[in-house]
PDB file of C-alpha atoms and ligand atoms in Angstrom:
ATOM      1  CA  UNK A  20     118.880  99.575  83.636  1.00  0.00           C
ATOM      2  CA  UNK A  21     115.839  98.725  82.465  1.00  0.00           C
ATOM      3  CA  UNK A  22     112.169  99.026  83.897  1.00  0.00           C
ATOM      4  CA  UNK A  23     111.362  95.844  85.593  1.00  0.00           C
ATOM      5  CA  UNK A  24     107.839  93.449  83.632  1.00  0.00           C
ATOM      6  CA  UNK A  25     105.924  92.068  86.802  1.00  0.00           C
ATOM      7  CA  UNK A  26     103.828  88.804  85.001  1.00  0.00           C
ATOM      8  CA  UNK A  27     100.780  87.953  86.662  1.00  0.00           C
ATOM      9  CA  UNK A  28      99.896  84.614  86.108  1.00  0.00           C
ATOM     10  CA  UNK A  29      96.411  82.906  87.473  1.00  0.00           C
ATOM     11  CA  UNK A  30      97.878  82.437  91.130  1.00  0.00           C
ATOM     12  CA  UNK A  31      97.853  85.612  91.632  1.00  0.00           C
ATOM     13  CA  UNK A  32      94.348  86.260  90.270  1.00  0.00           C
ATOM     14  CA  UNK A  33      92.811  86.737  93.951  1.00  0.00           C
ATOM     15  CA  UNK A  34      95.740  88.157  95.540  1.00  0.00           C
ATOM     16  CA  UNK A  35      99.435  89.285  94.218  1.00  0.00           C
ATOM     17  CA  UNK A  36     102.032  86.795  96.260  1.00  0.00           C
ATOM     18  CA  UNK A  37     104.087  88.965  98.511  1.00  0.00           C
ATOM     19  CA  UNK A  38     106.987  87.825  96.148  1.00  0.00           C
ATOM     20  CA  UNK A  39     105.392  90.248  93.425  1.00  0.00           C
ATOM     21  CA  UNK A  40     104.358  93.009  95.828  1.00  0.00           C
ATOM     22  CA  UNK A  41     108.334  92.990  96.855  1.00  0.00           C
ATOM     23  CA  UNK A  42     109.264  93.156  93.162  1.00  0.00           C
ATOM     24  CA  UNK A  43     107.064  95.906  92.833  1.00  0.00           C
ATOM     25  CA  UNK A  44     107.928  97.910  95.723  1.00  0.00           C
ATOM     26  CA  UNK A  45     111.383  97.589  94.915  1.00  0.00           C
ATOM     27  CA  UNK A  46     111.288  98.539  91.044  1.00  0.00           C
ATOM     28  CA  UNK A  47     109.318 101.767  92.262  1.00  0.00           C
ATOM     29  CA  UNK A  48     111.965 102.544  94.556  1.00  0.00           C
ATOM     30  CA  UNK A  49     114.554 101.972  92.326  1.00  0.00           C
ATOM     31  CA  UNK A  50     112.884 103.280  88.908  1.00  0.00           C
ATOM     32  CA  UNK A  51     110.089 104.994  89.960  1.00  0.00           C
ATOM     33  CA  UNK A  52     107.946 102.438  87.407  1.00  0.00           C
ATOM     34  CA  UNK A  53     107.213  99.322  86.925  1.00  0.00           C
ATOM     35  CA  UNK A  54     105.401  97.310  83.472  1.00  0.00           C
ATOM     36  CA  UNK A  55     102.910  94.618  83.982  1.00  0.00           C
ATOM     37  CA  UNK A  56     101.647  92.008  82.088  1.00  0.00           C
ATOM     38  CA  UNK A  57      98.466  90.312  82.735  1.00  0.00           C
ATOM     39  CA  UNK A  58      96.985  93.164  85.014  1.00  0.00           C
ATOM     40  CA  UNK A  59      93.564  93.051  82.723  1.00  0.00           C
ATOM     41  CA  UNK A  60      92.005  90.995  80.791  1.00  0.00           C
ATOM     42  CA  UNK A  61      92.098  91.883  77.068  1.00  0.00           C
ATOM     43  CA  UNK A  62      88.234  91.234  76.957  1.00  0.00           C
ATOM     44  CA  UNK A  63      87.502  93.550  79.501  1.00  0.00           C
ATOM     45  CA  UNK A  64      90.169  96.207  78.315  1.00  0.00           C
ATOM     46  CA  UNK A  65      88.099  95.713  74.639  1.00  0.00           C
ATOM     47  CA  UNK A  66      85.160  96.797  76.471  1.00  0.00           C
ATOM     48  CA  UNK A  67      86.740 100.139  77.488  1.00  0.00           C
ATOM     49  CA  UNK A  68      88.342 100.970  74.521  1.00  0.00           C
ATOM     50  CA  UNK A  69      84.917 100.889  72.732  1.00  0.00           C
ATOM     51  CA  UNK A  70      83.449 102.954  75.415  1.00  0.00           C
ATOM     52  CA  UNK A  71      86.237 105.702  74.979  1.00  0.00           C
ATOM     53  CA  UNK A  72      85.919 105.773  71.759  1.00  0.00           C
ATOM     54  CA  UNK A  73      82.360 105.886  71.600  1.00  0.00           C
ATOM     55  CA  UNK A  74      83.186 108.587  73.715  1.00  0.00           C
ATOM     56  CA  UNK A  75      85.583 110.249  71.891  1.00  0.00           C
ATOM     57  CA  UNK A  76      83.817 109.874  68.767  1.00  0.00           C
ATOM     58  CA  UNK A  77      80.628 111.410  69.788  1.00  0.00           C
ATOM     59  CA  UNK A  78      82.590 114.914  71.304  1.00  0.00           C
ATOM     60  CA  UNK A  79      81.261 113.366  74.739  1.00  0.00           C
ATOM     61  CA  UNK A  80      84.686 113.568  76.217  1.00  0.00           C
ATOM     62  CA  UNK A  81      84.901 116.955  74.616  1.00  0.00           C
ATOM     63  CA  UNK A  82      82.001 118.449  75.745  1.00  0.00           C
ATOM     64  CA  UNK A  83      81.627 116.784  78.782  1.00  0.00           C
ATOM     65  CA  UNK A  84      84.950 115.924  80.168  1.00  0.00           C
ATOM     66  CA  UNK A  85      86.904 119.064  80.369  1.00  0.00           C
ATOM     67  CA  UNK A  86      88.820 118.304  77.553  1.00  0.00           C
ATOM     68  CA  UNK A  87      92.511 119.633  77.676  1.00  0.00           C
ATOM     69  CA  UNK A  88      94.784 119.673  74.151  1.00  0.00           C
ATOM     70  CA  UNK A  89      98.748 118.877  75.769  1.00  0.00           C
ATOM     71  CA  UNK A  90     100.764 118.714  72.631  1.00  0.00           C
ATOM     72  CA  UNK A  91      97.398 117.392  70.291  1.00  0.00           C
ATOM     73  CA  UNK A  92      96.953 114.580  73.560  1.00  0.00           C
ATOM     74  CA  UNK A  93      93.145 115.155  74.094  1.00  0.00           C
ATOM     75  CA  UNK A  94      92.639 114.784  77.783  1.00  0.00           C
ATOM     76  CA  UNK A  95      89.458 113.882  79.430  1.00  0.00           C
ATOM     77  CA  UNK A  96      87.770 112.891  82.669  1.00  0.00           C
ATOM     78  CA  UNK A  97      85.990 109.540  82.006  1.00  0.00           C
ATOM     79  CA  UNK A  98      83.103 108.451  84.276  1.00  0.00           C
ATOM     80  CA  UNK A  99      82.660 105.285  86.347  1.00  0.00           C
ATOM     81  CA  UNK A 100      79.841 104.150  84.143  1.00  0.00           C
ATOM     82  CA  UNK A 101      79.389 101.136  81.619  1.00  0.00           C
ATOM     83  CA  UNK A 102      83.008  98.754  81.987  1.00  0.00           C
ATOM     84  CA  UNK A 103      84.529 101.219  84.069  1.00  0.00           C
ATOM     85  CA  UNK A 104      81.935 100.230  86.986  1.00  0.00           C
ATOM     86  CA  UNK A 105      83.332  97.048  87.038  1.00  0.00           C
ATOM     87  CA  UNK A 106      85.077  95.853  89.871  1.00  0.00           C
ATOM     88  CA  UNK A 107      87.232  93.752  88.293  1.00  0.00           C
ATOM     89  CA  UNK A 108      88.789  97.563  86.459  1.00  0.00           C
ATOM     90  CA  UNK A 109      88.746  99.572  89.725  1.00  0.00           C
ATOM     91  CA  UNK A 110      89.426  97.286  92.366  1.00  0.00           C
ATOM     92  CA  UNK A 111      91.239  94.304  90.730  1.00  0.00           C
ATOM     93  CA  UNK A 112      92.857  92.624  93.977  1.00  0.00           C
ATOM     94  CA  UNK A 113      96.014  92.503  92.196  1.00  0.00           C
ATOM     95  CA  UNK A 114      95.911  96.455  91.974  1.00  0.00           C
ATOM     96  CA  UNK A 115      94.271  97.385  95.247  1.00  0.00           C
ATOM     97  CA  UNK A 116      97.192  95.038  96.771  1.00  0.00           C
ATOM     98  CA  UNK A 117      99.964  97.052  94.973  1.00  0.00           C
ATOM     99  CA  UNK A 118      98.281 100.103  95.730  1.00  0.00           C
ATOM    100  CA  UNK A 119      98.085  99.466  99.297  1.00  0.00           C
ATOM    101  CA  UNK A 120     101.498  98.379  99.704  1.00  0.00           C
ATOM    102  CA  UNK A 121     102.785 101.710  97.839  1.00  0.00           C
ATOM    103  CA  UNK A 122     100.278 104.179  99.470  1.00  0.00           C
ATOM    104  CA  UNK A 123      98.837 102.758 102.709  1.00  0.00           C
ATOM    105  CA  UNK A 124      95.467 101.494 103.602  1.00  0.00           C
ATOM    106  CA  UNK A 125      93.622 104.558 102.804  1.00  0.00           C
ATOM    107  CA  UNK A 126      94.380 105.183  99.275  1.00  0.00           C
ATOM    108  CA  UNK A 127      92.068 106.595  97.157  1.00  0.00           C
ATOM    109  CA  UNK A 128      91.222 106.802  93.528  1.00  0.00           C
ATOM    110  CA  UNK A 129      92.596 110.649  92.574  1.00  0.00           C
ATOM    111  CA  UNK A 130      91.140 110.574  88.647  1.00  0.00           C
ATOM    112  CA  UNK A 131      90.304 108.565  85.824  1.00  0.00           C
ATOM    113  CA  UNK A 132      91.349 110.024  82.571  1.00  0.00           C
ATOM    114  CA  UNK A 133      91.560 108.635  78.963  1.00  0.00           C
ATOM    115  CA  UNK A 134      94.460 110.723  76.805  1.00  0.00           C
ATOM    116  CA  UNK A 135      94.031 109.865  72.887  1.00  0.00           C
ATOM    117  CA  UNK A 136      97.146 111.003  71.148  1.00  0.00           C
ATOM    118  CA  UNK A 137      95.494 112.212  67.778  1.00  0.00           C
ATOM    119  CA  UNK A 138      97.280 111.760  64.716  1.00  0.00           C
ATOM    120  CA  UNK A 139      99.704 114.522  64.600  1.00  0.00           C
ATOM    121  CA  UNK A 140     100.536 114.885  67.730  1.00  0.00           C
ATOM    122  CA  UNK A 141     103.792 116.095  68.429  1.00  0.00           C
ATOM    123  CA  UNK A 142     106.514 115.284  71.074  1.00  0.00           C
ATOM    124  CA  UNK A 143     105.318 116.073  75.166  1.00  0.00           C
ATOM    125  CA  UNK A 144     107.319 118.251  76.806  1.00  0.00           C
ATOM    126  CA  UNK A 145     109.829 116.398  79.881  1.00  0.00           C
ATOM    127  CA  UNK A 146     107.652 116.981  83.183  1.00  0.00           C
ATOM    128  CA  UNK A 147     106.570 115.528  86.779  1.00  0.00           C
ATOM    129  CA  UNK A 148     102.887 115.307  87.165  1.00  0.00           C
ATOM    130  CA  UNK A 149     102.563 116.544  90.619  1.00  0.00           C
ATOM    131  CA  UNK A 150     105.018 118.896  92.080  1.00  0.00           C
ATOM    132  CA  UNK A 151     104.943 119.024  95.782  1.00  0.00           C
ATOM    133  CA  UNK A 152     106.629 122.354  97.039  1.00  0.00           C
ATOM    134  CA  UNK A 153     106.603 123.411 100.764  1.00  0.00           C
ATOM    135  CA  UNK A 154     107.232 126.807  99.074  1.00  0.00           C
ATOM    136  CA  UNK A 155     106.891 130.102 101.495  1.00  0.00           C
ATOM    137  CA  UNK A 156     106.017 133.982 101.019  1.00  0.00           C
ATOM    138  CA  UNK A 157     107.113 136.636 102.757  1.00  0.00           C
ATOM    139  CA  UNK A 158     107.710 140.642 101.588  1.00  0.00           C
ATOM    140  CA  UNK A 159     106.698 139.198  98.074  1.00  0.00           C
ATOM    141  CA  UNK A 160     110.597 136.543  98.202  1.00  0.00           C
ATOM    142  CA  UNK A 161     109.190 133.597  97.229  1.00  0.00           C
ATOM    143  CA  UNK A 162     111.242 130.689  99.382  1.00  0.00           C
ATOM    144  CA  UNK A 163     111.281 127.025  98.456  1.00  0.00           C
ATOM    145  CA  UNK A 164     111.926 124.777 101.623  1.00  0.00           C
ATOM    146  CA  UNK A 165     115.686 124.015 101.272  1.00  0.00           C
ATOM    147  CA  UNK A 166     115.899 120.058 102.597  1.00  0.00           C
ATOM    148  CA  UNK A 167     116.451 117.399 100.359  1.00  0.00           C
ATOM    149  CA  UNK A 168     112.861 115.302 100.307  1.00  0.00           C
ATOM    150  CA  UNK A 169     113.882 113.089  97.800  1.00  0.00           C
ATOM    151  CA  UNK A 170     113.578 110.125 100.357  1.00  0.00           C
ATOM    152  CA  UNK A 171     109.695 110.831 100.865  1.00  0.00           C
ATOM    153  CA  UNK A 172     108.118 107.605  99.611  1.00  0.00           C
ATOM    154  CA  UNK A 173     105.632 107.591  97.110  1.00  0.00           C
ATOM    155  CA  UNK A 174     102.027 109.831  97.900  1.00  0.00           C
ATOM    156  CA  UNK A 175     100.491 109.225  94.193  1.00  0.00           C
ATOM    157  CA  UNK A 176     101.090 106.791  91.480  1.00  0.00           C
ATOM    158  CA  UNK A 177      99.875 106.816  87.533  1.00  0.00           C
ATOM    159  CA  UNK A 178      98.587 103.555  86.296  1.00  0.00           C
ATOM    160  CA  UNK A 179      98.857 103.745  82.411  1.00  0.00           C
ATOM    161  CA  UNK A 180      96.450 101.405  80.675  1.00  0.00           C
ATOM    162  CA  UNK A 181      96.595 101.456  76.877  1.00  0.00           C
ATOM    163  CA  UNK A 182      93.732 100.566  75.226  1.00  0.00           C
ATOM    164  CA  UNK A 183      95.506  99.654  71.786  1.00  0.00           C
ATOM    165  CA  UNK A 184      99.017  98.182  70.942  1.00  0.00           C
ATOM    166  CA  UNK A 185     101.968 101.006  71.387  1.00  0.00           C
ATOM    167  CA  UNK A 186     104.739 100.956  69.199  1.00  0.00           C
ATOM    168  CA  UNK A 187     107.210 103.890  68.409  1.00  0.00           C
ATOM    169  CA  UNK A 188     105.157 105.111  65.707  1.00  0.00           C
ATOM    170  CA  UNK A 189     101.991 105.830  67.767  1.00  0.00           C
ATOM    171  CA  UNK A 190     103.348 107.947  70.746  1.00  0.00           C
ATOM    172  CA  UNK A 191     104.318 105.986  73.507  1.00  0.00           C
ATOM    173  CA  UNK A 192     105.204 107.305  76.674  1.00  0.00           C
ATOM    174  CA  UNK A 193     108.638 108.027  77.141  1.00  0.00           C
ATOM    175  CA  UNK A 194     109.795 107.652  81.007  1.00  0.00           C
ATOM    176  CA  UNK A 195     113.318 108.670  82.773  1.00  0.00           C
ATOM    177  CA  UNK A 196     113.612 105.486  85.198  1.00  0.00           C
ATOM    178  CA  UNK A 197     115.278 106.727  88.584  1.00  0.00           C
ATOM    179  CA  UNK A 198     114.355 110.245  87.800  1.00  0.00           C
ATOM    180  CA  UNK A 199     111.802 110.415  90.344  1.00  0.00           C
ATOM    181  CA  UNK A 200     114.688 110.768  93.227  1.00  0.00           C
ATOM    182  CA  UNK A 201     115.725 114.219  92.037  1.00  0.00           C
ATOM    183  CA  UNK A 202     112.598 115.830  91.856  1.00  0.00           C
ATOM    184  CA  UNK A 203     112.069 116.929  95.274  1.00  0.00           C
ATOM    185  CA  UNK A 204     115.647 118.300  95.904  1.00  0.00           C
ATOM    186  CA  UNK A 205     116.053 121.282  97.005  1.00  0.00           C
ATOM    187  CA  UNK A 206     116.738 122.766  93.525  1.00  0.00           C
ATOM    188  CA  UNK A 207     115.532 120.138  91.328  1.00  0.00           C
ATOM    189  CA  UNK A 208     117.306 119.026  88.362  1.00  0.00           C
ATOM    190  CA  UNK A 209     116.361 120.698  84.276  1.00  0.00           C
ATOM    191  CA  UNK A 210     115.376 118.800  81.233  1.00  0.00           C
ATOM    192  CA  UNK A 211     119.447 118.583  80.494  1.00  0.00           C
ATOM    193  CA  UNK A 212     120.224 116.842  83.793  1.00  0.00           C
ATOM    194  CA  UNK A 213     117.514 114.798  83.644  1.00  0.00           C
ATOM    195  CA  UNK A 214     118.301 113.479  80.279  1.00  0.00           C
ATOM    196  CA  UNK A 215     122.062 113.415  80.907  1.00  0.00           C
ATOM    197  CA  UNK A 216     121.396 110.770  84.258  1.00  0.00           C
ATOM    198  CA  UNK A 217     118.857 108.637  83.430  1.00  0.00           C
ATOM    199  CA  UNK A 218     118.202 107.229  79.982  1.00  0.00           C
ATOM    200  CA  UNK A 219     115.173 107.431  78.132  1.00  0.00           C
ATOM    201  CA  UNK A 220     112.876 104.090  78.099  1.00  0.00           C
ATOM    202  CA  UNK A 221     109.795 104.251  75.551  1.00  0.00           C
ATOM    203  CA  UNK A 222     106.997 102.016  77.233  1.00  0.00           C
ATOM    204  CA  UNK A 223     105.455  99.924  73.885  1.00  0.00           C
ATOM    205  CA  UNK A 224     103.400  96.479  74.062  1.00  0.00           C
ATOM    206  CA  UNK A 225     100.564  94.728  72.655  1.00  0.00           C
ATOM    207  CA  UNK A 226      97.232  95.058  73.846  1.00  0.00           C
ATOM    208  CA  UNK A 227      97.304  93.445  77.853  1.00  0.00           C
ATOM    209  CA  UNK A 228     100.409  95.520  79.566  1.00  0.00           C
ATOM    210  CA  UNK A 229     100.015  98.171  81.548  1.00  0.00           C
ATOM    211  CA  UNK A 230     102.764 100.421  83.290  1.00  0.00           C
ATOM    212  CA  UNK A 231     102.551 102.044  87.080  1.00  0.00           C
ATOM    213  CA  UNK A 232     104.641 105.347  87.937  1.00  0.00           C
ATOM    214  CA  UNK A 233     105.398 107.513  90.542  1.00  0.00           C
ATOM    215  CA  UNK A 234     103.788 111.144  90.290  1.00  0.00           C
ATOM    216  CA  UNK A 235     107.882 112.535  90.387  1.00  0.00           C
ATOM    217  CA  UNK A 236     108.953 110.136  87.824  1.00  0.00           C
ATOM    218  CA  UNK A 237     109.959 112.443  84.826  1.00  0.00           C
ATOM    219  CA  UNK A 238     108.059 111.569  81.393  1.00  0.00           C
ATOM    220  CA  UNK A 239     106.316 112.692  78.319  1.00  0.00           C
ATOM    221  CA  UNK A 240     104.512 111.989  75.352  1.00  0.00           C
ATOM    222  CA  UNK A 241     106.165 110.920  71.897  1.00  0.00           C
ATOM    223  CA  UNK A 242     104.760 112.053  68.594  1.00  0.00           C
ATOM    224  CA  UNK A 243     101.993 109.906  66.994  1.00  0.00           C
ATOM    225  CA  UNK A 244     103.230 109.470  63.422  1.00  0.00           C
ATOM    226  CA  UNK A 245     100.033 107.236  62.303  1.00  0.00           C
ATOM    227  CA  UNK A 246      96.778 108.272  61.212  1.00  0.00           C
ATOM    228  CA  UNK A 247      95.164 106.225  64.191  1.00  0.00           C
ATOM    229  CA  UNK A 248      94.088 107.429  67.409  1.00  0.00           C
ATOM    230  CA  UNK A 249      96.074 106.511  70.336  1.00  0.00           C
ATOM    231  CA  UNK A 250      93.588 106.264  73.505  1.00  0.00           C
ATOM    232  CA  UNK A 251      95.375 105.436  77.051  1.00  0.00           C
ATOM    233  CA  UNK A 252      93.734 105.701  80.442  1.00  0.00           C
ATOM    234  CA  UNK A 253      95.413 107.567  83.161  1.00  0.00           C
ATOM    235  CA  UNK A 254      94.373 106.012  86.345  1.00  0.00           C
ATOM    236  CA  UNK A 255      96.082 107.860  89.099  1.00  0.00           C
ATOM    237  CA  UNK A 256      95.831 106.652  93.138  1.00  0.00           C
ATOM    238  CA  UNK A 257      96.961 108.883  95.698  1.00  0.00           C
ATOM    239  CA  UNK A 258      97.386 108.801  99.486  1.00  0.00           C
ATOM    240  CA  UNK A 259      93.935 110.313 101.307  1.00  0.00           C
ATOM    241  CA  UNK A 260      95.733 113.840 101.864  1.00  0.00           C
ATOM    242  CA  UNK A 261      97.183 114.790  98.103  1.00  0.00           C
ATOM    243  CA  UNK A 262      95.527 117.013  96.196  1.00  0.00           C
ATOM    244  CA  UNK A 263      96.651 117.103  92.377  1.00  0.00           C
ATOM    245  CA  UNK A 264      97.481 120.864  92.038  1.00  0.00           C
ATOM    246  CA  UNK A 265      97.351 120.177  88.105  1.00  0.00           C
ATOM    247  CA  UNK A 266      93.837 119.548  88.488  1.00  0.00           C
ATOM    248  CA  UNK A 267      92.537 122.222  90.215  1.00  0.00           C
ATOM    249  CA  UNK A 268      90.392 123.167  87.455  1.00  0.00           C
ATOM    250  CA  UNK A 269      89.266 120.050  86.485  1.00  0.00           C
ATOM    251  CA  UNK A 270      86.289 119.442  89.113  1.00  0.00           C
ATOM    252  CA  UNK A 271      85.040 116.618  89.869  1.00  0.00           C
ATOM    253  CA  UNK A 272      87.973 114.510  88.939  1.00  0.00           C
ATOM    254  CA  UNK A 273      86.660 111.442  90.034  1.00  0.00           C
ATOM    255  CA  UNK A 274      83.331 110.494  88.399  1.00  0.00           C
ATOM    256  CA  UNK A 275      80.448 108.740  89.837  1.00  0.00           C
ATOM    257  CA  UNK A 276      76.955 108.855  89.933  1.00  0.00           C
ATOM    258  CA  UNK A 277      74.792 108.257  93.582  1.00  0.00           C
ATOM    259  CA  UNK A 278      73.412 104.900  92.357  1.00  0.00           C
ATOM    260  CA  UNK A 279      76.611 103.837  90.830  1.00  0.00           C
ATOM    261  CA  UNK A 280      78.419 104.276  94.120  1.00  0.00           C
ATOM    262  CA  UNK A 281      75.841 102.480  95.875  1.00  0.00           C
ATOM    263  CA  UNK A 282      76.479  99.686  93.598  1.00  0.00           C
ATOM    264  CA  UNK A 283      79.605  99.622  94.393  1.00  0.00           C
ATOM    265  CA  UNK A 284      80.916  97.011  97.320  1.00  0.00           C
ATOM    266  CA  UNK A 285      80.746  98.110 101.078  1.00  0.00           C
ATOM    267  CA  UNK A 286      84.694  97.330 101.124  1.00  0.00           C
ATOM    268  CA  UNK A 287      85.540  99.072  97.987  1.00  0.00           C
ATOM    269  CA  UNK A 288      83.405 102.595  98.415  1.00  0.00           C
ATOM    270  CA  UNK A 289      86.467 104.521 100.283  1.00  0.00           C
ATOM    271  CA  UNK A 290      87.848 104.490  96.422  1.00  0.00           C
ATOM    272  CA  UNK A 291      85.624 106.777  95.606  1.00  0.00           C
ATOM    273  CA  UNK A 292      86.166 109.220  98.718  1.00  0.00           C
ATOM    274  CA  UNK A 293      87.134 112.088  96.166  1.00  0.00           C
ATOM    275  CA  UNK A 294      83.753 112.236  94.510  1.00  0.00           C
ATOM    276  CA  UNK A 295      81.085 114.683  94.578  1.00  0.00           C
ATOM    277  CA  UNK A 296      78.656 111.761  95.312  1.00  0.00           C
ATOM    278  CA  UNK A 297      80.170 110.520  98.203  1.00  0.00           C
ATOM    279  CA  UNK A 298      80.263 113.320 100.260  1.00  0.00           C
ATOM    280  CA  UNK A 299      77.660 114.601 102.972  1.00  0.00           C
ATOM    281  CA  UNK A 300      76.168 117.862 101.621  1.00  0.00           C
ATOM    282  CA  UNK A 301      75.405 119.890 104.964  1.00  0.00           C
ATOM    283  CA  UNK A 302      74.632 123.473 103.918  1.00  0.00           C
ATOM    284  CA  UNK A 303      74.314 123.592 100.428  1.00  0.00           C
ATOM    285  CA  UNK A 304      71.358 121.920  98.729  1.00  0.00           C
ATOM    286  CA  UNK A 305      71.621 119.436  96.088  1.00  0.00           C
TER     287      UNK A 305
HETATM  288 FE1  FE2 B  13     102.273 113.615  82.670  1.00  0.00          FE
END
């Protein structure tokens, strides 16, 4: 079956109707990802794409933004600077609602990263961005925990935002709907399982959509057969608690400068809880 398309139309500017939080709910349940249409606006997602690129263009993102190469995807931490510091990116009521209702109250932002697919780049290996293993040691037997927590709901979520139109020449993502409740059983399931159960949706659209999935859902890149760039944001929330163990190196993940955060609304700040800038420094200096 396919991956549901919530709309958003202008009642739901202020705050989603429960009608679409349900629809969304149930989609991630179901799938493990939902599209939207009419998260952003397309001026506003104009004004990031220019900054990424600027970005990109400039070897910013490469010199400053821990650049990692997966399969000729440049990967980058993007700060909450220019566009990005507006509200109506971060905390769009429409996401912070759907957010909420997936991860609780106290969901955070967990990173901000643009991926450009550069021309060239070749198919993404099938993965799960955030394995959660209650693995154990002892006498050097390594022993996974051997219930089924395939029930768990959701503890982080992936908010794809492209920044230009996808088609199947550029490298869309390519997502196994349902997928995401195998993941955590007790043995979980190889690439041949996982493409012999679930069939393979490739997530293209103008300009405007967006797509939201679960951290277990399995996915990966396509190739990029044109000579263009192909810049995406990776916007990932996560319950207070989860760590991204894929990002252990990458430090800070969340970007923000003091006086950005301070410009940021009283109600809106806990966002930010995983940056460097909103945390008390006690001992150390600086
Ligand atoms: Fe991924």
């Amino acid at each position: 079956m396919a991956i549901s398309t919530v709309r958003f139309s202008k009642k739901d500017a202020k705050a989603p109707r429960a009608a679409t939080l349900r629809k969304v709910r149930a989609a991630m349940a179901r799938d493990g990802a939902v599209a939207f249409e009419g998260l952003f606006p397309l001026p506003l997602l104009k004004r990031l794409r220019a900054d990424v690129m600027r970005r990109h263009e400039t070897g910013q993102l490469r010199a400053r933004g821990l650049v990692r190469d997966i399969a000729g995807r440049c990967t980058a931490v993007v700060p909450f600077e220019g566009p990005f510091l507006d509200p109506r990116f971060y905390a769009d009521p429409k996401l912070i609602a759907i957010m909420e209702s997936l991860l609780g109250a106290s969901c955070c932002i967990g990173s901000l990263e643009a991926v450009v697919a550069m021309p060239g780049a070749y198919r993404q290996h099938q993965h799960i961005d955030g394995p959660l293993r209650f693995d154990r040691s002892v006498g050097g037997r390594t022993k996974g925990y051997s219930g089924d927590l395939s029930d768990l709901p959701p503890y982080a979520v992936t908010l794809c935002v492209p920044l230009c139109d996808v088609d199947e020449s550029n490298g869309p993502t390519a997502i196994w709907p349902g997928s995401h409740r195998t993941a955590l059983r007790a043995k979980p399931p190889g690439a041949a399982e996982v493409g012999r159960k679930f069939r393979a949706q490739h997530m293209t659209g103008p300009l405007g959509g967006a797509f939201l999935f679960d951290y277990r859902t399995f996915h990966g890149g396509t190739p990029n057969l044109t000579s263009e760039p192909r810049p995406v944001l990776m916007f990932v929330f996560t319950r207070s608690w989860f760590r991204d163990p894929n990002l252990t190196e990458v430090y800070p993940s969340v970007v923000i400068a003091k006086r950005s955060l301070a410009r940021v609304p009283e109600r809106h700040r806990r966002l930010f809880m995983l940056a460097p800038a909103a945390r008390r420094g006690l001992w150390e200096r600086g």
